[in-house]
Coordinates of C-alpha atoms and ligand atoms in Angstrom, one line a residue:
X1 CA 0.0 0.0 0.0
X2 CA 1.1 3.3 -0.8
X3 CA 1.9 5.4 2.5
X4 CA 0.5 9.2 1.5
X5 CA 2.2 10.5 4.0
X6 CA 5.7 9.2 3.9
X7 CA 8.1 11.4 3.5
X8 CA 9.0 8.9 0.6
X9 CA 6.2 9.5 -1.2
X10 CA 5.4 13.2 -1.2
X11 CA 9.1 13.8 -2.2
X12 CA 9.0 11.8 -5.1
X13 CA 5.4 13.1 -5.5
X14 CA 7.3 17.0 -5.6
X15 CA 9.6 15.8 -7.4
X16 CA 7.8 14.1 -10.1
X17 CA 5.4 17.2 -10.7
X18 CA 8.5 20.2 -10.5
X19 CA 10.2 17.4 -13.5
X20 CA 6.9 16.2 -15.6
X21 CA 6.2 20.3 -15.3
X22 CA 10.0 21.1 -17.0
X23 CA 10.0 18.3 -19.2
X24 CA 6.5 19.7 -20.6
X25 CA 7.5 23.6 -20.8
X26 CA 10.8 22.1 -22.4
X27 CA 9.0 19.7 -25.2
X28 CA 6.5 22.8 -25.9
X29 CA 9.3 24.8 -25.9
X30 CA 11.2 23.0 -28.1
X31 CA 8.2 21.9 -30.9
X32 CA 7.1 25.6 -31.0
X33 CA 11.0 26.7 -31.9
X34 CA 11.6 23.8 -34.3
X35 CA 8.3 24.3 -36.2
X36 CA 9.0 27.9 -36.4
X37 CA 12.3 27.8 -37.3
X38 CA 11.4 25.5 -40.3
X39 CA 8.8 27.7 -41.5
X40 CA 11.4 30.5 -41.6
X41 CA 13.6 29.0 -43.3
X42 CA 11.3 28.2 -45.7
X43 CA 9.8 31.2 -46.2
X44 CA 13.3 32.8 -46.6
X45 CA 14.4 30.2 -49.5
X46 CA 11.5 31.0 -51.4
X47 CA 11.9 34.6 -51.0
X48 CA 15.0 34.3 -51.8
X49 CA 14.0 32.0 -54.8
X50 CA 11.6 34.7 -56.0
X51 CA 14.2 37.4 -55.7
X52 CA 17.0 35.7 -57.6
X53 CA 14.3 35.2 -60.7
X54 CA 13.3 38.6 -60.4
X55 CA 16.6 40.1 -60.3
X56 CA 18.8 37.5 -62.5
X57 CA 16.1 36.9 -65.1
X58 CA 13.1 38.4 -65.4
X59 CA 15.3 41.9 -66.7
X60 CA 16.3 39.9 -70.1
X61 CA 12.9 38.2 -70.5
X62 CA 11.8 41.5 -73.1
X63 CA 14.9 41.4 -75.1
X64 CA 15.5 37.5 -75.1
X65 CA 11.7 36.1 -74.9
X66 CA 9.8 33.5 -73.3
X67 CA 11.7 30.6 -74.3
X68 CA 14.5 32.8 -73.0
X69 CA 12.8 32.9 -69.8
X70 CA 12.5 29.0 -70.2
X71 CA 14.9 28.0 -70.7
X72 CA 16.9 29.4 -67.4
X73 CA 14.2 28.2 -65.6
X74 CA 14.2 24.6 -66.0
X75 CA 18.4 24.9 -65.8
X76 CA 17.6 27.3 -62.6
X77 CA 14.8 25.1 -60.8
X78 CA 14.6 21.4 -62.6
X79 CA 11.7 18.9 -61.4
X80 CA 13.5 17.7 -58.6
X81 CA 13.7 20.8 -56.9
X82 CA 9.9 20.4 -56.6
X83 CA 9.3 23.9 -56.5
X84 CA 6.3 25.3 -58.0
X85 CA 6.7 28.2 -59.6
X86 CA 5.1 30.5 -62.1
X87 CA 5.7 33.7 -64.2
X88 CA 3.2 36.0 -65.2
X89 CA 2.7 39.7 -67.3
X90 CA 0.8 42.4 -65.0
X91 CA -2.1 41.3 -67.4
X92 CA -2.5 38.0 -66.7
X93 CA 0.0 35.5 -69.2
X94 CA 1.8 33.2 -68.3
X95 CA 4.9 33.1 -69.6
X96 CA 6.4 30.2 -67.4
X97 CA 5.1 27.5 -65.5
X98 CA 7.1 24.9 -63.6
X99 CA 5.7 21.1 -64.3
X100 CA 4.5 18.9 -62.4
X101 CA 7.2 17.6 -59.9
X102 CA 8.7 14.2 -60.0
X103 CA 7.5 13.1 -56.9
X104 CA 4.0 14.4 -57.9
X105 CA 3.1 16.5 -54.2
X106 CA 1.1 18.7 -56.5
X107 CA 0.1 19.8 -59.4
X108 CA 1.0 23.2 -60.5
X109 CA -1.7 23.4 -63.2
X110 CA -4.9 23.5 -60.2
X111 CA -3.3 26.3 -58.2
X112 CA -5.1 29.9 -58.9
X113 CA -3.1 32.9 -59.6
X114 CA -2.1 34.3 -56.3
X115 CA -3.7 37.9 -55.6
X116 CA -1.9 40.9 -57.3
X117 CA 0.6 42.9 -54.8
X118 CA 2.5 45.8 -54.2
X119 CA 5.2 44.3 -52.7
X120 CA 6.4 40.6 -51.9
X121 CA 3.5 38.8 -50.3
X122 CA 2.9 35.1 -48.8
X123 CA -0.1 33.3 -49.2
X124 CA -0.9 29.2 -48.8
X125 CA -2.9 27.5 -51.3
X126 CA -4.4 24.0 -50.8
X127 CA -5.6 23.3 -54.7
X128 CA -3.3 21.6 -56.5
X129 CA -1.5 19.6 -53.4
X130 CA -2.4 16.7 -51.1
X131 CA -3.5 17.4 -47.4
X132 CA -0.8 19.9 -47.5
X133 CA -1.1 23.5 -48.6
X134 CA 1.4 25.0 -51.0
X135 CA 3.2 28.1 -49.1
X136 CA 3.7 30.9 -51.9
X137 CA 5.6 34.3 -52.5
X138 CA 3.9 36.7 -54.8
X139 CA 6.7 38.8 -55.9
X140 CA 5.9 42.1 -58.2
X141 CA 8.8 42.9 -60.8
X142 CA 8.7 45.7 -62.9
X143 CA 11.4 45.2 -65.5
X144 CA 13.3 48.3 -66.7
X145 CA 11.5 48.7 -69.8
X146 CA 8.6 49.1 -67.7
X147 CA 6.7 45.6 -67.9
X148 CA 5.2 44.2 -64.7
X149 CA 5.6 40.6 -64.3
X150 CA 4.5 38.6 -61.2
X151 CA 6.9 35.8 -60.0
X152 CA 5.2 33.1 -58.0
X153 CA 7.5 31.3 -55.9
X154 CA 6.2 28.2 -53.9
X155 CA 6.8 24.9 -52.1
X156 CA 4.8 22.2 -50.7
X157 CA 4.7 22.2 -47.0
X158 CA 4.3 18.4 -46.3
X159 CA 8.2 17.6 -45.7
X160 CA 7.9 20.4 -42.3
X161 CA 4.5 19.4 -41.6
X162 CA 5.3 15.7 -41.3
X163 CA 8.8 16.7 -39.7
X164 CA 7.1 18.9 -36.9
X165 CA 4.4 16.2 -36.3
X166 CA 7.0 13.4 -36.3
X167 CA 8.5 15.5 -33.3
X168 CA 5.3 16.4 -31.9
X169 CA 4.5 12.2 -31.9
X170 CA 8.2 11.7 -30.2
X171 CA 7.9 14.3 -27.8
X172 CA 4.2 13.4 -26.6
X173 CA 5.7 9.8 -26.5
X174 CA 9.0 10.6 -25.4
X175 CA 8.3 12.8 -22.4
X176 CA 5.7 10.5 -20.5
X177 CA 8.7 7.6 -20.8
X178 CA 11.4 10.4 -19.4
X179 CA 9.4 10.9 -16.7
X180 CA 8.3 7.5 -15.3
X181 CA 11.8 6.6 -15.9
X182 CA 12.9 9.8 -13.6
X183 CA 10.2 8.8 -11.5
X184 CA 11.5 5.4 -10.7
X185 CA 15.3 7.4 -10.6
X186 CA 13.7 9.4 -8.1
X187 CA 12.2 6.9 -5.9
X188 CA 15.4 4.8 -5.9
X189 CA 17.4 7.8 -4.8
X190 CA 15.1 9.1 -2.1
X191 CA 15.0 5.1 -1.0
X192 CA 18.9 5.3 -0.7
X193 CA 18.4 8.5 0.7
X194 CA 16.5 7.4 3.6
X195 CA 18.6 4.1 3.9
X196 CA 20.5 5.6 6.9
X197 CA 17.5 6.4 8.6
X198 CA 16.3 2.7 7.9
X199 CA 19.6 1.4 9.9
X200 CA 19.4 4.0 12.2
X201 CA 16.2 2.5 13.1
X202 CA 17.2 -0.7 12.6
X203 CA 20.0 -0.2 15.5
X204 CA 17.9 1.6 17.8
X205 CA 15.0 -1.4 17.7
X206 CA 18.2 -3.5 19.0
X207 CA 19.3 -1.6 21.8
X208 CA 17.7 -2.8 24.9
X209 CA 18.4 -2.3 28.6
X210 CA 21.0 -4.9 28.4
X211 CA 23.0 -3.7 25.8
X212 CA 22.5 0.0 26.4
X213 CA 26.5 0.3 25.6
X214 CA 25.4 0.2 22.3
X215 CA 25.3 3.5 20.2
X216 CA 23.2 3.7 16.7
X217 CA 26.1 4.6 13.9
X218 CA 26.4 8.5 13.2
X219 CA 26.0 9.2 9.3
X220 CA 29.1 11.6 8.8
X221 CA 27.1 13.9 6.1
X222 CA 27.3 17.1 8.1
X223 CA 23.7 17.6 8.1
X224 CA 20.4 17.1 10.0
X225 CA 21.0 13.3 9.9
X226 CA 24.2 13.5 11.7
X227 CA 22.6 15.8 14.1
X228 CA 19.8 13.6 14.8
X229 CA 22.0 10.5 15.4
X230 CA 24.2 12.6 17.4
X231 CA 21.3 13.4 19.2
X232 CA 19.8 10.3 19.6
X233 CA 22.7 8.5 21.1
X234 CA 23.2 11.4 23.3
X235 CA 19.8 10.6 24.7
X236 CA 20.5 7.1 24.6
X237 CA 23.8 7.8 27.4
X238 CA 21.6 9.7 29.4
X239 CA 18.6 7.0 29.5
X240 CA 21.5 4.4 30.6
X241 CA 22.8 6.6 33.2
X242 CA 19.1 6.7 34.5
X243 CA 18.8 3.3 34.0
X244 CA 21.7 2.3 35.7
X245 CA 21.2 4.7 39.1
X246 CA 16.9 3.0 39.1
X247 CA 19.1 -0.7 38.9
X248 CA 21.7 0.2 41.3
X249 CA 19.1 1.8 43.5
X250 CA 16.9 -1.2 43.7
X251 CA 20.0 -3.6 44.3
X252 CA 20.8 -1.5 47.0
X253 CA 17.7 -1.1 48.8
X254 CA 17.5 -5.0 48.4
X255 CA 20.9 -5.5 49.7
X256 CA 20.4 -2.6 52.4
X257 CA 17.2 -4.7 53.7
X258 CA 18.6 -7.9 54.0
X259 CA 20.9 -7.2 57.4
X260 CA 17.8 -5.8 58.9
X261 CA 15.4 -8.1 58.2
X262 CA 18.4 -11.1 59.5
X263 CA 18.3 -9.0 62.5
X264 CA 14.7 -8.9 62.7
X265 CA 14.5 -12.8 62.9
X266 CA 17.6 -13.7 64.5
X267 CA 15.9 -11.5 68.0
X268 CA 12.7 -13.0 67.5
X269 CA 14.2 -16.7 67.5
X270 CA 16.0 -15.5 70.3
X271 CA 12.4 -14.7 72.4
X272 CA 10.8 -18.0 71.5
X273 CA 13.6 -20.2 72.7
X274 CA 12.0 -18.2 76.5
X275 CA 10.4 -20.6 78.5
X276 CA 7.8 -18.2 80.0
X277 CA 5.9 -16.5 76.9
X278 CA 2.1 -17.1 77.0
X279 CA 0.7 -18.8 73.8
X280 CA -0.4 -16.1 72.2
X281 CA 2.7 -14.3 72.4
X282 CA 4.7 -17.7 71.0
X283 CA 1.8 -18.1 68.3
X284 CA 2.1 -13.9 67.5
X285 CA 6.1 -14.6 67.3
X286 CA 6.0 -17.3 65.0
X287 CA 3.8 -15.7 62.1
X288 CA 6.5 -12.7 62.3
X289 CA 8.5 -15.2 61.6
X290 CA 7.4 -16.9 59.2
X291 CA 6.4 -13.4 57.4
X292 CA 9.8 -12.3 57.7
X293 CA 11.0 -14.9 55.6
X294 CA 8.8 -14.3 53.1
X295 CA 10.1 -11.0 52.9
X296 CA 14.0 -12.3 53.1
X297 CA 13.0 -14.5 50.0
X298 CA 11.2 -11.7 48.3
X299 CA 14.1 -9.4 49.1
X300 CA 16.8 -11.8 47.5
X301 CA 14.7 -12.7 44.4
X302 CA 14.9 -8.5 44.0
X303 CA 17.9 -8.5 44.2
X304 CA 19.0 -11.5 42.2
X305 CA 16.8 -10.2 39.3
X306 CA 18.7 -6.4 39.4
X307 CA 21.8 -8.2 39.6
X308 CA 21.1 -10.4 36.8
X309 CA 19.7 -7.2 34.6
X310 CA 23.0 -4.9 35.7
X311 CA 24.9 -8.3 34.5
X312 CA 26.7 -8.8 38.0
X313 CA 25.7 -12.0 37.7
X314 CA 28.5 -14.1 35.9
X315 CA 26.8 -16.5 33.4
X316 CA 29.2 -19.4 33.5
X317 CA 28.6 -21.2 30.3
X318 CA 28.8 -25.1 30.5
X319 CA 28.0 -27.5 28.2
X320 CA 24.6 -28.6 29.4
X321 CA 22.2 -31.5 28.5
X322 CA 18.8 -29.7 28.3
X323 CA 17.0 -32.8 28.0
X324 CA 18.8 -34.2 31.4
X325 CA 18.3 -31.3 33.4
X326 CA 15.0 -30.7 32.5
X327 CA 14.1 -34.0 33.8
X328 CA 16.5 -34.0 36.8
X329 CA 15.1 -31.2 37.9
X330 CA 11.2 -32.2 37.4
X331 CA 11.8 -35.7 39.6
X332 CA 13.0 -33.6 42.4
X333 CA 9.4 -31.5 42.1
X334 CA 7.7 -34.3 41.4
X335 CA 6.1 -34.6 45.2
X336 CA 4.6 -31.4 45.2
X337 CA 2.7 -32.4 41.8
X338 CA 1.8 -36.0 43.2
X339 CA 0.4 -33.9 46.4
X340 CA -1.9 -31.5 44.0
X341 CA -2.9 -34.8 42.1
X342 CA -1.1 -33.8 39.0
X343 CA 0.7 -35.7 36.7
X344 CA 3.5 -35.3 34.8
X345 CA 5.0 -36.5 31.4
X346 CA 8.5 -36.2 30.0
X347 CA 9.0 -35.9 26.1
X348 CA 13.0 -35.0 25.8
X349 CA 14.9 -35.5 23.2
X350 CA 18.7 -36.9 23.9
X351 CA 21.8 -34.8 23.3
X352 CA 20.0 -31.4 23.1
X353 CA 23.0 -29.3 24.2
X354 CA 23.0 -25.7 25.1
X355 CA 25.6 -23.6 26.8
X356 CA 24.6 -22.2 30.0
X357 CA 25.1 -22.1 33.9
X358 CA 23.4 -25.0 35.4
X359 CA 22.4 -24.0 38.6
X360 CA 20.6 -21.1 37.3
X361 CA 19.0 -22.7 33.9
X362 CA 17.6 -25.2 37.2
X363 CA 16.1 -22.2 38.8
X364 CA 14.1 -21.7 35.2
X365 CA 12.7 -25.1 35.1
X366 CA 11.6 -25.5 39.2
X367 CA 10.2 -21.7 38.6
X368 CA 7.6 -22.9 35.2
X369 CA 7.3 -26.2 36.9
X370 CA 6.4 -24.4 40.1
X371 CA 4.0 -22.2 38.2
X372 CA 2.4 -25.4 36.3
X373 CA 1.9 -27.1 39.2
X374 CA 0.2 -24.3 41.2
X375 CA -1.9 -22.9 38.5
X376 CA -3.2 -26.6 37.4
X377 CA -6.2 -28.2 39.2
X378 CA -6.4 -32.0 40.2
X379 CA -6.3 -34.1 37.7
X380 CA -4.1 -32.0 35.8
X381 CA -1.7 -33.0 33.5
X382 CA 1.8 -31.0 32.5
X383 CA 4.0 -31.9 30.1
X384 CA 8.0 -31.0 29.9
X385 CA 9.0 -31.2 26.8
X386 CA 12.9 -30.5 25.2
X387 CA 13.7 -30.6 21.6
X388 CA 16.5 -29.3 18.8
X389 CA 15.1 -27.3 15.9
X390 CA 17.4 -26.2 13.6
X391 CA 19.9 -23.9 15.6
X392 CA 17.8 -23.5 18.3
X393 CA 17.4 -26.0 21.7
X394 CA 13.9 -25.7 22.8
X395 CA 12.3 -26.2 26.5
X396 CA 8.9 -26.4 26.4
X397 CA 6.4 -26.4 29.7
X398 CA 3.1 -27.2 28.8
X399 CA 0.4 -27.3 31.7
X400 CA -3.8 -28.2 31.2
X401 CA -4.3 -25.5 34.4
X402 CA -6.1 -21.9 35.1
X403 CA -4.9 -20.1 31.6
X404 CA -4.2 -16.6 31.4
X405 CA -6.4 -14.2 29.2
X406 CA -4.4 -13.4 26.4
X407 CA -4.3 -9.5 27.3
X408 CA -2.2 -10.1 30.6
X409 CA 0.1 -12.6 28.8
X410 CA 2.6 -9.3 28.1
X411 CA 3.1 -8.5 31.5
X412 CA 3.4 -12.1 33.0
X413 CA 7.1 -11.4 33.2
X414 CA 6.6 -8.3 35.1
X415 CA 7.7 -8.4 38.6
X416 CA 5.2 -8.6 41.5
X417 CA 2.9 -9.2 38.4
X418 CA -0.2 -11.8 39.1
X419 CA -2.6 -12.4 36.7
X420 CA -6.3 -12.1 38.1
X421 CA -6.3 -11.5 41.5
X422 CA -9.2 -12.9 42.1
X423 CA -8.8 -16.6 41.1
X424 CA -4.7 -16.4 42.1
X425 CA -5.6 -14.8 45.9
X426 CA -5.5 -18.1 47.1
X427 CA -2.2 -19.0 45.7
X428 CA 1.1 -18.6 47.6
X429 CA 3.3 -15.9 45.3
X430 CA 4.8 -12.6 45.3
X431 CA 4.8 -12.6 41.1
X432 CA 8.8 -13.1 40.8
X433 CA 9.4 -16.1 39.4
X434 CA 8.5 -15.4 35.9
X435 CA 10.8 -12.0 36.2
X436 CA 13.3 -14.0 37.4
X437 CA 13.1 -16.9 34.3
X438 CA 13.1 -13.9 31.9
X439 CA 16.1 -12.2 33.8
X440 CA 17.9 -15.4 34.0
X441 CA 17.2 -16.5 30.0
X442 CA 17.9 -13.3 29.0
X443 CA 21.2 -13.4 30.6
X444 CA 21.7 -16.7 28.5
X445 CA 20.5 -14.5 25.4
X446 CA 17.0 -17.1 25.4
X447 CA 13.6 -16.0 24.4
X448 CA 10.7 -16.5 26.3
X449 CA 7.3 -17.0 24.9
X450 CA 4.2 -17.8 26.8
X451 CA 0.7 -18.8 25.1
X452 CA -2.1 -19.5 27.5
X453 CA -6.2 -19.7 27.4
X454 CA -8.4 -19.3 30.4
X455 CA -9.4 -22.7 31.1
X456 CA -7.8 -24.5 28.8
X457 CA -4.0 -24.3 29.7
X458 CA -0.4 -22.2 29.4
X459 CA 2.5 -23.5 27.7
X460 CA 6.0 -21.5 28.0
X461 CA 8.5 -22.2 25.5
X462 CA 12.4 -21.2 26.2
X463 CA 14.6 -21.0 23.3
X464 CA 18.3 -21.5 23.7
X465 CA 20.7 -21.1 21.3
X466 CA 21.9 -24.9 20.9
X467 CA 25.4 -26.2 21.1
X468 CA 27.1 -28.5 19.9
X469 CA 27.5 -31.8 22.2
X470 CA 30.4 -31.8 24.5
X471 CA 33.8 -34.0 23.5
X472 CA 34.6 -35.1 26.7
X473 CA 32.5 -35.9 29.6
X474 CA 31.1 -32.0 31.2
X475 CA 31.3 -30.9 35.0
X476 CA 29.1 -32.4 36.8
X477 CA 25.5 -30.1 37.4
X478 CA 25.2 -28.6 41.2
X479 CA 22.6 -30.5 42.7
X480 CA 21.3 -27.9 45.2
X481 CA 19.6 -25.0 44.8
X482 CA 16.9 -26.4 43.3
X483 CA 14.1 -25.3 45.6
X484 CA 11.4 -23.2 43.4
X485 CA 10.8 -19.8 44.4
X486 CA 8.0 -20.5 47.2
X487 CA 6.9 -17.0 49.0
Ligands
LIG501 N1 1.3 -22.0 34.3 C1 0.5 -20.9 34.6 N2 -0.8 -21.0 34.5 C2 -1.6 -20.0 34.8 N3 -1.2 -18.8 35.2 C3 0.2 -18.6 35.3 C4 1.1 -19.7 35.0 N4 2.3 -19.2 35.2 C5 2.2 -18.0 35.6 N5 0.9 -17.6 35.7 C6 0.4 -16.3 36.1 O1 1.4 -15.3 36.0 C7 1.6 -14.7 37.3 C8 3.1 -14.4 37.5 O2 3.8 -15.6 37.6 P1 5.1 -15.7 38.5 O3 5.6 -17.0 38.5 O4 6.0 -14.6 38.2 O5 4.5 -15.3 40.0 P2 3.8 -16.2 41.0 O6 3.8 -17.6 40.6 O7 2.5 -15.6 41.3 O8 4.7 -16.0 42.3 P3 6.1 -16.6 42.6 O9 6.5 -17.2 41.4 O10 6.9 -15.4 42.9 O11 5.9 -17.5 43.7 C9 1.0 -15.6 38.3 O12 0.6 -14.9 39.4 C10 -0.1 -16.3 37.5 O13 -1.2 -15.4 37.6
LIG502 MG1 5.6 -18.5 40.1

């Protein structure tokens, strides 16, 4: 579809009319010149035709005669001159009369006398000739013995006419091709033209928080383009510095909380070990408790994501049997399924390498397994899945639980983000883990994408880039750590 607003288009649209207006004024121009040129020059050789007879011959015609007159005519003016041309007294003989031409344009005997003059006078004739009229100078002559004779000079007009037409045909022709083709010049340049801006928005689509380092390429032409980019990447520096002090901040109030909240706990264990504190008091004690180490978890999972988005996190990439760990890591969950009555099925396939830190690509697995299990009703049924597909190593997490509607599936990555309070209330979660599977595959340059219907189930696929299968036998996996991220 043609975009009538691009700047594209309505340059090539300015363009187009300023040329097709040029190219028209020009072609006029130029048909109106030629054709009057030709005519001129036309008129001017018959003039001068008419002269020279008047002046070379016409004063011996008394003395010598007619056949005088004759006589230098035909050697003057022979057929293929194919001019017509005719001498006459002031009372109306003719003493000469050219024939009929060889190529036969017209016939001299069908053309009436010209009207009688005073002085040398044009006139066009159409008897005697084809479509085209014969163009004729009436030239008065009064010899020096006093006789008036008339010279009648003409020519056909048909060679100019079909000249100026044939340019008239080429030009009407000719200037519609000149400008489509400068048209389609034209768009090709302004496309080139924009090009830079093309890659310069090509580059900016691909910086993201994580590679903010990245600057969009300044077009060195001196001009607004190179101002802009400029520009841009200046505003780029200042939204990573602003970036950088929001991720700093929030690792720091994370970290910052984390002696307190020890503190917090480490006193209150210290009162319930008392002997003497009334039941209520122990039972009051306890929820704190308990509480604060929901908030210790929730504090670390804060601060684990920041770290992993500032990169402080050192990705330690291992040669890693997706397929294995995916099922290593479901058996050691597979309780808390068995406990909500769901079941679980493995579909892996063998040596589906990728390159990543284990104990972290674990935290991935127990976090969507955790999810699955929680958000699917009895009976349930989830699926782990792991596959190759060209150069890609997919994990797949497929549950027949709650759904999401498709509107909140965007922000399911969001921290502290839960779908549907309502129908979630009743499930234990602070909305992390998801934030922290995206954090974590997006330190191991994975894409996450979750589909999901209310009712009917969610499946999250992970895509890794895959590697190639390691030579000798890898380091063996960390075991621990594997706990989901219960709050
Ligand atoms: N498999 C799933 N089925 C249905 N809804 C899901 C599923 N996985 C995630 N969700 C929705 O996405 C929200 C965010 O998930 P996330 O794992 O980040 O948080 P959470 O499970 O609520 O809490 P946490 O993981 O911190 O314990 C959930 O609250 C839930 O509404
Ligand atoms: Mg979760």
């Amino acid at each position: 579809m043609i975009k009538v607003k691009a700047l594209r288009f309505r340059m090539s649209l300015w363009y187009a009319i300023v040329l097709s207006a040029c190219l028209i004024a020009y072609g006029a121009s130029m048909y109106i010149g030629v054709s009057g040129y030709l005519y001129r020059t036309l008129r001017k050789s018959i003039e001068h035709d008419a002269r020279t007879i008047a002046d070379k011959v016409l004063p011996n015609v008394s003395a010598k005669g007619a056949a005088y007159l004759q006589a230098a005519l035909n050697e003057m003016y022979p057929e293929v001159t194919a001019r017509f041309i005719r001498v006459s007294t002031g009372s109306g003989t003719v003493l000469y009369a050219s024939p009929r031409p060889f190529d036969k344009s017209f016939d001299p005997t069908l053309i009436p006398f010209s009207p009688i003059t005073e002085q040398s006078q044009f006139t066009k004739s159409v008897h005697g000739a084809g479509r085209f009229p014969i163009l004729i100078d009436v030239l008065p002559y009064t010899a020096p013995t006093g006789e008036l004779y008339f010279v009648e000079v003409g020519a056909n007009t048909q060679r100019i006419s079909t000249m100026v037409r044939g340019l008239g045909v080429s030009l009407l022709l000719g200037i519609p091709i000149l400008i489509a083709i400068a048209i389609a010049g034209g768009i090709l340049v302004t496309r080139n033209a924009m090009q830079p801006l093309d890659d310069i928005a090509e580059s900016a689509e691909r910086i993201t928080s994580r590679n903010f380092g990245e600057r969009l390429p300044v077009i060195e032409t001196g001009d607004e383009l190179e101002r802009l980019t400029i520009s841009l990447n200046r505003m780029i520096e200042r939204l990573q510095d602003a970036f950088a002090h929001i991720e700093r901040f929030s690792a720091d109030v994370s970290h910052e909380l984390r002696t307190p909240l020890s503190i917090l706990r480490a006193e209150r264990e210290l009162l319930l070990q008392r002997k003497d504190l009334p039941n209520d008091v122990r039972d009051k004690l306890l929820n704190s408790v308990e509480e604060i180490d929901r908030l210790s978890r929730i504090v670390s999972q804060l601060l684990e994501i920041s770290q992993l988005k500032a990169g402080a996190i050192k990705v330690d990439p291992f040669p890693i049997d997706l397929g294995k760990l995916a099922v290593n890591t479901t058996e050691q969950m597979l309780l808390l399924a068995e406990i909500k009555g769901v079941k679980v099925s493995y579909d892996t396939q063998p040596d589906c390498y990728i390159e990543g830190d284990g104990a972290l690509l674990r935290q991935v697995i127990a976090n969507l397994l955790d999810n699955a299990i929680k958000y699917t009703p009895e009976h349930g049924h989830i699926r782990v899945a792991t596959r190759r597909s060209g150069s890609r190593a997919i994990l797949e997490i497929e549950d027949t639980g709650i759904g999401v509607a498709e509107q909140d599936i965007a922000k399911m990555c969001e921290p502290f983000y839960r779908a549907d309070a309502a129908r979630t209330r009743t499930i234990a979660g602070a909305g992390l883990g998801l934030a922290i599977v995206k954090s974590i595959c997006t330190a191991h340059a994975a894409d996450v994408a979750i589909t999901s219907a209310v009712g009917v189930g969610t499946k999250v696929s992970v895509q890794f880039r895959a590697a190639s299968a390691p030579a000798k036998l890898s380091k063996p996996e960390p075991m621990s750590d594997l706990r989901p991220t219960e709050t």
